[in-house]
Structures are given as structure tokens and as C-alpha cells.
Amino acid sequence: MKFVFAAAAALLIATPALAQTAEPDAHASHHAAQTTVQAVGQIKSVDARAGTVTIHHGPIAALGWPAMTMSFKAAPDALLVAKSGQAVKFTLKTPDNEIVAIEPQ
């Protein structure tokens, strides 16, 4: 019985310390650093009004993504050069996954 009480007391004493060490990691993952990655694909559609472009892209190894078709928010300058059917190289800003540049290929 003394062992159970001692173990419970140790756990109660250690709990605030454990919570304090977990806090910075949780906070850091919430505010992930922004980076950019390059990818290639083909523009399927452009919606200038919504500020989006739909691209069928190849695998993006830096993000662990397989090839797929998806819509992205795009910077206004990127939308200016985007044309449906174009093969492109594009720059994707993470973690918000916004296309910041499109270069026709």
C-alpha cells in the first residue's frame, strides 16, 4: 500500500513538469515555418474570381504527396500567367499550400 501511495505521489509531483515540457512542442507545431517547394504539373482550370488554380501535379517528394489533381489558392501574379492546359513548373508555399509562382514549360 505504501508503494502505491508513493507512486501516486511521484506521479502528481511529476505531472506539472511533464506538462511544461510538452507545451513548447505543441506550440511549435502550431506555428510551422513557411517554406517553398517546386513541383511540375498541368493546369486543369483557373478560377481568377476565386483566386484558385487546379493542377494535376506529379509526386512532390518534399511533402510526401503522390501525383494527384487538386485546387490551390494562388497569388494574383501567378494567376496572370496561368492558362488551362499548360504544362507548368510551380512554386508552392507551405504550410498554407499557396502557389506563389507559375512558370510555363
Tab-separated table of C-alpha atoms in Angstrom:
chain	number	residue	atom	x	y	z
A	1	MET	CA	0.000	0.000	0.000
A	2	LYS	CA	2.896	2.360	0.772
A	3	PHE	CA	4.340	1.671	-2.685
A	4	VAL	CA	1.052	2.604	-4.410
A	5	PHE	CA	0.817	5.812	-2.389
A	6	ALA	CA	4.445	6.689	-3.133
A	7	ALA	CA	3.986	6.024	-6.862
A	8	ALA	CA	0.817	8.148	-6.971
A	9	ALA	CA	2.544	10.990	-5.120
A	10	ALA	CA	5.514	10.852	-7.519
A	11	LEU	CA	3.166	10.987	-10.489
A	12	LEU	CA	1.318	14.002	-9.076
A	13	ILE	CA	4.596	15.804	-8.489
A	14	ALA	CA	5.941	14.975	-11.976
A	15	THR	CA	2.760	15.880	-13.892
A	16	PRO	CA	3.310	19.681	-13.959
A	17	ALA	CA	6.887	19.168	-15.175
A	18	LEU	CA	5.699	16.877	-17.955
A	19	ALA	CA	3.035	19.364	-18.999
A	20	GLN	CA	5.612	22.150	-19.160
A	21	THR	CA	7.932	20.176	-21.430
A	22	ALA	CA	5.097	19.189	-23.771
A	23	GLU	CA	3.831	22.762	-24.185
A	24	PRO	CA	6.664	24.166	-26.352
A	25	ASP	CA	6.468	21.266	-28.835
A	26	ALA	CA	2.703	21.652	-29.249
A	27	HIS	CA	3.113	25.394	-29.701
A	28	ALA	CA	5.934	24.981	-32.227
A	29	SER	CA	3.959	22.600	-34.434
A	30	HIS	CA	1.030	25.022	-34.465
A	31	HIS	CA	3.255	27.758	-35.921
A	32	ALA	CA	5.167	25.776	-38.561
A	33	ALA	CA	7.815	27.650	-40.507
A	34	GLN	CA	6.967	28.676	-44.030
A	35	THR	CA	8.995	27.141	-46.834
A	36	THR	CA	8.622	26.780	-50.580
A	37	VAL	CA	8.782	23.692	-52.775
A	38	GLN	CA	8.933	23.333	-56.552
A	39	ALA	CA	6.709	20.958	-58.495
A	40	VAL	CA	5.597	20.278	-62.056
A	41	GLY	CA	2.182	19.614	-63.456
A	42	GLN	CA	-0.530	20.550	-65.917
A	43	ILE	CA	-3.112	23.251	-65.267
A	44	LYS	CA	-6.621	21.840	-65.490
A	45	SER	CA	-8.544	25.045	-64.733
A	46	VAL	CA	-8.140	28.610	-63.494
A	47	ASP	CA	-10.742	30.454	-61.428
A	48	ALA	CA	-9.496	34.039	-61.255
A	49	ARG	CA	-12.582	35.176	-59.349
A	50	ALA	CA	-11.959	32.638	-56.555
A	51	GLY	CA	-8.174	33.061	-56.798
A	52	THR	CA	-7.578	29.359	-57.398
A	53	VAL	CA	-5.905	27.114	-59.917
A	54	THR	CA	-6.475	23.375	-60.328
A	55	ILE	CA	-3.356	21.424	-61.253
A	56	HIS	CA	-2.646	17.777	-61.941
A	57	HIS	CA	0.845	17.537	-60.439
A	58	GLY	CA	3.434	14.823	-60.250
A	59	PRO	CA	4.676	13.455	-56.933
A	60	ILE	CA	6.014	16.114	-54.550
A	61	ALA	CA	8.623	14.219	-52.559
A	62	ALA	CA	9.384	17.126	-50.206
A	63	LEU	CA	5.783	16.967	-48.949
A	64	GLY	CA	5.307	13.211	-49.241
A	65	TRP	CA	2.485	13.721	-51.762
A	66	PRO	CA	1.732	11.303	-54.599
A	67	ALA	CA	0.681	12.547	-58.037
A	68	MET	CA	-2.858	13.952	-57.903
A	69	THR	CA	-5.172	16.692	-59.112
A	70	MET	CA	-6.005	19.423	-56.616
A	71	SER	CA	-7.027	23.058	-56.357
A	72	PHE	CA	-4.727	25.606	-54.766
A	73	LYS	CA	-5.080	29.209	-53.711
A	74	ALA	CA	-2.787	31.225	-55.959
A	75	ALA	CA	-1.127	34.619	-55.703
A	76	PRO	CA	-2.550	37.200	-58.145
A	77	ASP	CA	0.741	37.353	-60.112
A	78	ALA	CA	0.708	33.580	-60.546
A	79	LEU	CA	-2.869	33.652	-61.832
A	80	LEU	CA	-1.912	36.161	-64.547
A	81	VAL	CA	0.268	33.604	-66.359
A	82	ALA	CA	-1.881	30.524	-65.683
A	83	LYS	CA	-3.694	29.055	-68.696
A	84	SER	CA	-5.775	25.884	-68.765
A	85	GLY	CA	-3.926	23.026	-70.460
A	86	GLN	CA	-0.435	24.461	-69.815
A	87	ALA	CA	2.428	22.309	-68.589
A	88	VAL	CA	3.991	24.290	-65.739
A	89	LYS	CA	6.587	24.370	-63.011
A	90	PHE	CA	5.126	25.995	-59.904
A	91	THR	CA	6.302	27.166	-56.518
A	92	LEU	CA	4.168	26.185	-53.570
A	93	LYS	CA	4.453	27.989	-50.222
A	94	THR	CA	3.837	25.731	-47.248
A	95	PRO	CA	2.240	25.151	-44.801
A	96	ASP	CA	-0.720	27.053	-46.309
A	97	ASN	CA	-0.152	25.429	-49.742
A	98	GLU	CA	-0.482	28.608	-51.798
A	99	ILE	CA	1.009	28.814	-55.274
A	100	VAL	CA	3.247	31.886	-55.360
A	101	ALA	CA	4.735	31.437	-58.853
A	102	ILE	CA	3.889	29.623	-62.084
A	103	GLU	CA	6.330	29.149	-64.949
A	104	PRO	CA	5.039	27.738	-68.262
A	105	GLN	CA	7.154	24.811	-69.574
